[in-house]
XYZ file of C-alpha atoms in Angstrom:
457
model
C -1.160 -6.752 -8.364
C -2.880 -5.543 -11.530
C -6.541 -6.387 -12.095
C -6.968 -7.776 -8.588
C -9.838 -6.279 -6.640
C -8.505 -6.620 -3.143
C -10.766 -7.530 -0.269
C -9.221 -4.771 1.804
C -10.090 -1.996 -0.599
C -13.581 -3.237 -1.291
C -14.195 -3.211 2.437
C -12.718 0.248 2.846
C -15.703 1.426 0.831
C -18.235 -0.583 2.782
C -20.212 0.581 5.790
C -20.971 -2.882 7.099
C -18.654 -4.454 9.706
C -15.436 -5.789 8.298
C -15.186 -9.443 7.449
C -12.720 -11.323 5.320
C -12.787 -14.587 3.429
C -9.676 -16.301 2.181
C -9.878 -16.838 -1.563
C -10.971 -20.427 -2.225
C -10.551 -23.235 0.331
C -8.460 -22.563 3.415
C -4.766 -23.137 2.741
C -3.248 -25.950 4.768
C -0.820 -24.884 7.496
C 1.922 -27.367 8.384
C 3.935 -24.879 10.475
C 3.178 -22.404 13.256
C 5.491 -19.551 14.227
C 5.669 -17.889 17.638
C 7.705 -14.647 17.574
C 9.909 -13.899 20.567
C 8.328 -10.428 20.651
C 4.583 -10.546 19.903
C 4.824 -7.032 18.431
C 7.449 -8.192 15.911
C 9.574 -5.154 16.829
C 13.057 -5.351 18.346
C 15.897 -3.046 19.353
C 19.352 -3.165 17.788
C 21.364 -5.844 19.547
C 18.347 -7.920 20.591
C 17.877 -11.539 19.652
C 15.176 -11.782 16.982
C 13.529 -15.154 16.746
C 10.615 -17.487 16.286
C 9.672 -20.791 17.855
C 8.480 -23.106 15.093
C 6.070 -25.938 15.856
C 3.892 -28.219 13.727
C 0.743 -26.515 12.495
C -2.825 -27.771 12.438
C -1.879 -30.026 9.525
C 0.783 -32.673 10.078
C 4.062 -31.626 8.417
C 4.722 -33.692 5.308
C 7.715 -31.755 3.971
C 11.218 -30.972 5.112
C 11.920 -27.242 5.339
C 14.883 -24.908 4.983
C 14.977 -21.243 5.941
C 16.769 -18.105 4.817
C 16.914 -14.822 6.734
C 17.258 -11.760 4.509
C 17.859 -8.163 5.514
C 15.139 -6.064 3.895
C 14.294 -9.206 1.881
C 17.444 -8.662 -0.187
C 20.689 -9.485 1.641
C 21.089 -13.074 2.848
C 22.200 -13.097 6.496
C 21.711 -16.668 7.680
C 20.425 -20.035 6.474
C 19.431 -23.310 8.067
C 17.063 -26.259 8.118
C 14.159 -26.953 10.440
C 14.331 -29.972 12.716
C 10.949 -30.650 14.280
C 11.871 -34.119 15.582
C 11.603 -32.878 19.169
C 8.318 -31.109 18.458
C 9.765 -27.640 17.883
C 12.731 -25.698 16.536
C 13.864 -22.071 16.501
C 14.987 -19.527 13.935
C 17.156 -16.805 15.452
C 19.412 -13.906 14.564
C 20.676 -10.817 16.343
C 19.436 -7.588 14.795
C 22.556 -5.522 14.319
C 21.132 -2.395 12.655
C 17.822 -0.727 11.752
C 16.288 -3.140 9.260
C 13.360 -5.295 8.306
C 14.057 -9.010 8.482
C 12.297 -11.406 6.118
C 12.542 -15.152 6.680
C 11.596 -17.441 3.794
C 10.788 -20.977 4.980
C 10.672 -23.283 1.965
C 9.913 -26.976 1.546
C 12.698 -28.893 -0.154
C 11.699 -32.549 0.229
C 8.956 -34.906 1.350
C 10.257 -37.054 4.236
C 10.767 -40.650 3.123
C 10.401 -39.765 -0.556
C 13.008 -38.950 -3.202
C 14.107 -35.331 -3.248
C 12.377 -33.449 -6.088
C 14.478 -32.488 -9.076
C 16.510 -29.325 -8.452
C 14.821 -26.108 -9.486
C 15.878 -22.517 -9.577
C 15.846 -20.864 -6.175
C 12.602 -18.891 -5.903
C 12.636 -15.182 -5.426
C 11.685 -14.119 -1.930
C 7.952 -14.380 -1.586
C 7.384 -16.394 -4.764
C 7.407 -19.852 -3.297
C 9.151 -23.120 -3.954
C 7.330 -24.384 -7.005
C 4.197 -26.222 -8.062
C 5.287 -29.474 -6.378
C 4.299 -28.181 -2.933
C 1.092 -26.931 -1.334
C 0.251 -25.081 1.851
C 2.086 -22.074 3.246
C 1.118 -18.781 4.868
C 1.779 -16.326 2.012
C -1.590 -16.828 0.317
C -0.195 -18.632 -2.716
C -0.652 -22.311 -1.697
C 2.827 -23.155 -2.983
C 4.425 -24.407 0.213
C 6.211 -21.174 1.122
C 6.022 -19.762 4.631
C 7.409 -16.400 5.659
C 7.849 -14.459 8.871
C 9.105 -10.957 9.412
C 10.452 -8.652 12.086
C 11.454 -5.019 12.454
C 14.678 -3.908 14.137
C 14.623 -0.263 15.274
C 12.375 0.610 12.312
C 11.911 4.228 13.386
C 15.598 4.703 12.527
C 15.387 3.365 8.965
C 16.815 6.062 6.721
C 16.882 6.914 3.045
C 18.506 4.421 0.724
C 18.818 7.049 -2.022
C 19.289 10.827 -1.604
C 16.286 12.997 -2.339
C 16.833 14.955 -5.600
C 17.821 18.577 -5.057
C 15.283 19.680 -7.671
C 12.443 17.419 -6.476
C 10.337 20.260 -5.053
C 11.028 22.512 -8.028
C 9.930 19.796 -10.442
C 6.600 19.154 -8.751
C 5.891 22.768 -7.832
C 6.391 23.568 -11.501
C 3.845 20.937 -12.502
C 1.300 22.258 -10.013
C 1.848 25.809 -11.198
C 1.294 24.770 -14.812
C -1.854 22.833 -13.908
C -3.226 25.802 -11.951
C -3.399 27.679 -15.258
C -5.733 25.025 -16.722
C -9.429 25.719 -15.977
C -11.073 22.825 -14.137
C -14.214 22.894 -16.309
C -16.081 20.357 -14.149
C -18.697 18.249 -15.902
C -21.118 16.243 -13.760
C -23.312 13.401 -14.988
C -25.995 12.202 -12.551
C -26.005 8.481 -11.780
C -28.849 6.618 -10.042
C -27.765 5.702 -6.506
C -28.879 2.415 -4.967
C -28.510 3.893 -1.465
C -31.378 6.125 -0.258
C -30.726 9.761 0.535
C -27.627 10.139 -1.637
C -26.769 12.239 -4.686
C -24.296 10.478 -6.987
C -22.531 11.864 -10.065
C -19.714 10.982 -12.417
C -17.248 13.853 -12.655
C -14.809 14.841 -15.394
C -12.203 17.547 -14.765
C -9.658 19.079 -17.100
C -6.119 18.538 -15.841
C -2.673 19.219 -17.260
C -2.335 16.781 -20.154
C -5.320 14.566 -19.290
C -8.776 14.427 -17.718
C -9.554 13.356 -14.157
C -12.602 11.137 -13.673
C -14.440 9.519 -10.810
C -17.568 9.449 -8.695
C -18.656 12.229 -6.374
C -21.350 11.457 -3.813
C -22.972 13.485 -1.047
C -25.951 13.339 1.289
C -29.064 14.486 -0.574
C -29.756 17.412 1.729
C -28.603 20.963 2.227
C -25.499 21.399 4.288
C -21.720 21.357 4.351
C -19.899 18.078 4.757
C -16.432 16.771 5.576
C -14.635 15.399 2.532
C -13.113 11.996 1.914
C -11.021 11.247 -1.186
C -10.524 7.594 -2.109
C -7.571 6.763 -4.376
C -7.277 3.481 -6.193
C -5.130 0.369 -6.040
C -3.294 -0.838 -9.148
C -5.079 -2.183 -12.170
C -7.658 -1.079 -14.708
C -11.249 -1.640 -13.624
C -14.608 0.025 -13.017
C -14.924 1.857 -9.703
C -17.420 0.944 -7.017
C -20.407 3.292 -7.379
C -22.317 1.518 -4.612
C -19.416 1.978 -2.193
C -19.267 5.684 -3.051
C -22.962 6.040 -2.251
C -22.479 4.211 1.038
C -19.773 6.622 2.116
C -22.041 9.569 1.301
C -24.774 7.983 3.410
C -22.355 8.129 6.351
C -22.166 11.900 5.948
C -19.151 12.354 3.684
C -18.729 14.482 0.611
C -16.981 11.606 -1.121
C -14.749 11.579 -4.209
C -13.683 8.215 -5.634
C -10.946 9.095 -8.127
C -10.053 6.825 -11.038
C -6.309 6.316 -11.439
C -6.674 6.587 -15.220
C -8.033 8.948 -17.838
C -11.272 6.993 -18.342
C -14.848 6.912 -17.131
C -15.100 5.327 -13.665
C -17.850 3.033 -14.969
C -15.579 1.730 -17.747
C -13.844 -1.551 -16.785
C -10.980 -1.089 -19.218
C -10.742 2.185 -21.134
C -7.877 2.631 -23.541
C -5.290 2.043 -20.833
C -2.180 -0.050 -21.494
C -1.983 -3.035 -19.179
C 1.640 -2.229 -18.370
C 0.868 1.435 -17.750
C 3.230 1.615 -14.768
C 6.160 1.088 -17.155
C 5.073 3.780 -19.630
C 7.661 6.568 -19.832
C 9.705 5.188 -16.977
C 13.003 6.455 -18.419
C 11.940 10.120 -18.401
C 10.348 12.004 -15.525
C 8.441 14.180 -18.005
C 6.844 11.154 -19.683
C 6.181 8.783 -16.799
C 2.593 7.578 -16.541
C 2.633 8.667 -12.917
C 3.043 12.368 -13.799
C -0.502 12.662 -15.055
C -1.858 10.211 -12.479
C -0.553 12.330 -9.618
C -1.711 15.541 -11.295
C -5.205 14.108 -11.788
C -5.343 13.390 -8.056
C -4.367 16.994 -7.355
C -6.992 18.233 -9.807
C -9.692 16.264 -7.962
C -8.640 18.140 -4.833
C -8.813 21.443 -6.746
C -12.381 20.631 -7.684
C -13.327 19.659 -4.147
C -12.110 23.010 -2.861
C -14.563 24.804 -5.186
C -17.635 22.971 -3.929
C -19.912 24.999 -1.657
C -21.036 21.819 0.130
C -17.551 21.109 1.527
C -17.307 22.075 5.200
C -14.134 24.086 4.582
C -12.212 22.127 7.190
C -11.889 18.355 6.759
C -10.239 16.556 3.824
C -9.191 12.957 4.435
C -7.230 10.823 1.964
C -7.460 7.053 1.964
C -6.423 4.112 -0.181
C -4.484 0.895 -0.224
C -1.530 -0.336 -2.243
C -1.226 2.050 -5.239
C -4.118 3.998 -3.682
C -2.024 4.422 -0.553
C 0.851 5.484 -2.781
C -1.309 8.169 -4.389
C -2.653 9.267 -0.997
C 0.828 9.887 0.400
C 1.829 11.676 -2.801
C -1.224 13.950 -2.726
C -0.702 14.666 0.970
C 2.825 15.771 0.046
C 1.873 17.702 -3.078
C -0.867 19.671 -1.291
C 0.161 19.647 2.380
C -1.767 22.757 3.349
C -5.134 21.231 2.453
C -5.099 17.720 3.923
C -6.503 16.859 7.364
C -5.412 13.210 7.554
C -4.103 10.371 5.410
C -5.153 6.812 6.244
C -3.389 4.243 4.086
C -2.963 0.490 4.015
C 0.104 -1.252 2.544
C 1.018 1.788 0.403
C 3.074 0.902 -2.660
C 5.606 3.056 -4.479
C 8.236 3.439 -1.769
C 11.993 2.848 -2.055
C 11.943 2.400 -5.829
C 15.774 2.386 -5.896
C 15.944 -0.122 -3.060
C 17.322 -2.962 -5.173
C 20.475 -0.908 -5.687
C 20.991 -0.515 -1.944
C 20.258 -3.828 -0.263
C 16.478 -3.467 -0.042
C 13.964 -5.440 -2.065
C 11.826 -2.991 -4.039
C 8.164 -3.607 -4.800
C 5.471 -2.126 -7.035
C 5.763 -0.514 -9.584
C 8.656 -2.989 -10.006
C 10.777 -0.721 -12.165
C 13.941 -2.461 -13.447
C 16.921 -1.617 -11.292
C 19.412 -2.467 -14.053
C 18.384 0.571 -16.111
C 20.054 3.765 -14.814
C 17.562 6.024 -16.598
C 14.646 4.217 -14.967
C 16.220 4.483 -11.528
C 16.883 8.192 -12.048
C 13.254 8.697 -13.044
C 11.841 6.575 -10.207
C 12.941 8.853 -7.394
C 10.648 11.633 -8.634
C 7.622 9.369 -8.067
C 8.743 7.616 -4.888
C 6.465 8.212 -1.876
C 9.540 8.557 0.330
C 10.475 11.804 -1.413
C 6.988 13.279 -0.991
C 6.846 12.325 2.676
C 8.916 15.208 4.032
C 6.327 17.618 2.591
C 3.407 16.005 4.458
C 1.929 17.996 7.340
C -1.211 15.988 8.057
C -1.207 13.110 10.554
C -0.741 9.764 8.813
C -1.786 6.221 9.677
C -0.047 3.565 7.607
C -0.379 -0.191 7.833
C 2.437 -2.412 6.621
C 2.682 -6.181 6.263
C 5.909 -7.575 7.616
C 6.043 -10.255 4.911
C 4.673 -8.046 2.128
C 6.602 -8.505 -1.126
C 4.483 -6.082 -3.186
C 4.708 -3.089 -0.842
C 7.777 -3.997 1.255
C 7.647 -2.697 4.829
C 11.164 -1.207 4.845
C 10.089 1.391 2.284
C 6.834 2.194 4.068
C 8.606 2.687 7.367
C 11.267 4.838 5.713
C 8.545 7.042 4.225
C 6.917 7.429 7.638
C 10.269 8.387 9.114
C 10.524 11.305 6.673
C 7.165 12.769 7.744
C 7.861 15.618 10.181
C 4.431 15.499 11.793
C 2.578 12.884 13.825
C 2.137 9.395 12.389
C 0.832 6.021 13.438
C 2.590 2.955 12.044
C 0.352 -0.093 12.108
C 2.484 -3.258 11.957
C 0.775 -6.410 10.691
C 3.436 -8.987 11.393
C 1.805 -11.973 9.643
C 0.499 -10.144 6.590
C 1.567 -10.426 2.967
C -0.074 -7.945 0.575
C -3.756 -7.432 1.386
C -5.126 -9.354 -1.608
C -3.044 -12.419 -0.663
C -3.621 -12.688 3.091
C -6.669 -10.517 3.838
C -7.351 -12.123 7.217
C -3.888 -11.186 8.427
C -4.265 -7.630 7.147
C -7.687 -6.901 8.609
C -6.314 -4.583 11.314
C -5.641 -1.789 8.817
C -9.090 -1.402 7.239
C -10.592 -1.819 10.709
C -8.452 1.014 12.068
C -9.231 3.091 8.983
C -12.966 2.756 9.537
C -12.550 3.510 13.237
C -10.828 6.775 12.403
C -13.243 7.671 9.612
C -16.143 7.209 12.024
C -14.479 9.764 14.310
C -13.572 12.240 11.593
C -16.967 12.295 9.880
C -18.469 13.376 13.210
C -16.028 16.248 13.613
C -13.457 14.360 15.680
C -9.698 14.637 15.362
C -7.160 12.006 14.437
C -4.382 12.001 17.019
C -1.865 9.271 16.111
C -1.007 7.104 19.068
C 2.325 5.693 17.939
C 3.021 2.061 17.214
C 0.020 -0.205 17.736
C 1.307 -3.774 18.270
């Protein structure tokens, strides 16, 4: 996920209508899947299944399939037989779970079977010998997913007893550090907008980003954009566009560097830095910088004193949920797409974990991870939350996202995207989330209220 500028997040900053383009030529589709429930959501005890038929391209491979609970525990295996024009993949959902089905090519009909190769990890495909597939990788792998009673998915790992004390202590210590805001004007390429780079003193580091506002007197609702994983320059043009819509807009860099700097002095494996010690984890200062940006916003006389919306995708969604939990009394709404950082101990408990991909075979890492897991911030959130999840997402697995939502005591709106891998891999299949985000932002900037409407199939 690092150093990938996702289509979804670029478009979250845009004011033009959403539109997606698959990277490179369209990937050939030899298979088509029809879910028994179009919503992809089932009750415990129901038959979960898909009707599989040939896709637009004539099938040239033989396929096998594996159903995994939470993309970790193998439940059932089989082979597709399309000789009659269709086949089915079925299983009864026997508990709250996410089901992931990997459909992998294993031979070309009429040709010798390729040399054996190591079984691919879920979501990684079957090897360079094959092409096509629906996971965005053009490696022959298809995947489908389903949710069984997802609103009942519970914690895989207990929340630490001292979780709140740890983070409240960090916020208290940071509150003693003067913000000392420094603003540097930047020419805006959007008329009627004031644009600045900001630098703010935080506990142990400096928060940076762009702040943009309409170039007129007044008080404005605030929107804070948090960033997906990687090290890159932020989108100054997108910040100006948001201000032109009427927002007091903060685009916060995830790192201690200028937002215009494409690299800074940031280690490429920053997510692993300090991962054996909660006091030294890279995410301590990242989360505190996000909170410091909010501190600064609250001092600005041009904020309307009422509306603060958080938004972001992937690691930006992770940071949005964390900030909504760290500062619950200040946030109006959180609108996130495929948020990462949930269920970091999942690999120890029958759930495939995703980004930041901390090693589950290191007990110190796993002990540290739970202090940065979005699931453990979720119970502190008071604002309404919209969260999109891809049912075949292997970077931000849906079981963790749904578990985080289930910990939020207030209103929330899950947005299932049943054909979507992570947004940078299958942007067309994930377009519902940025579209819904913009719909809600258009309401909120005009003084409207976000009232979550439950599951949107």
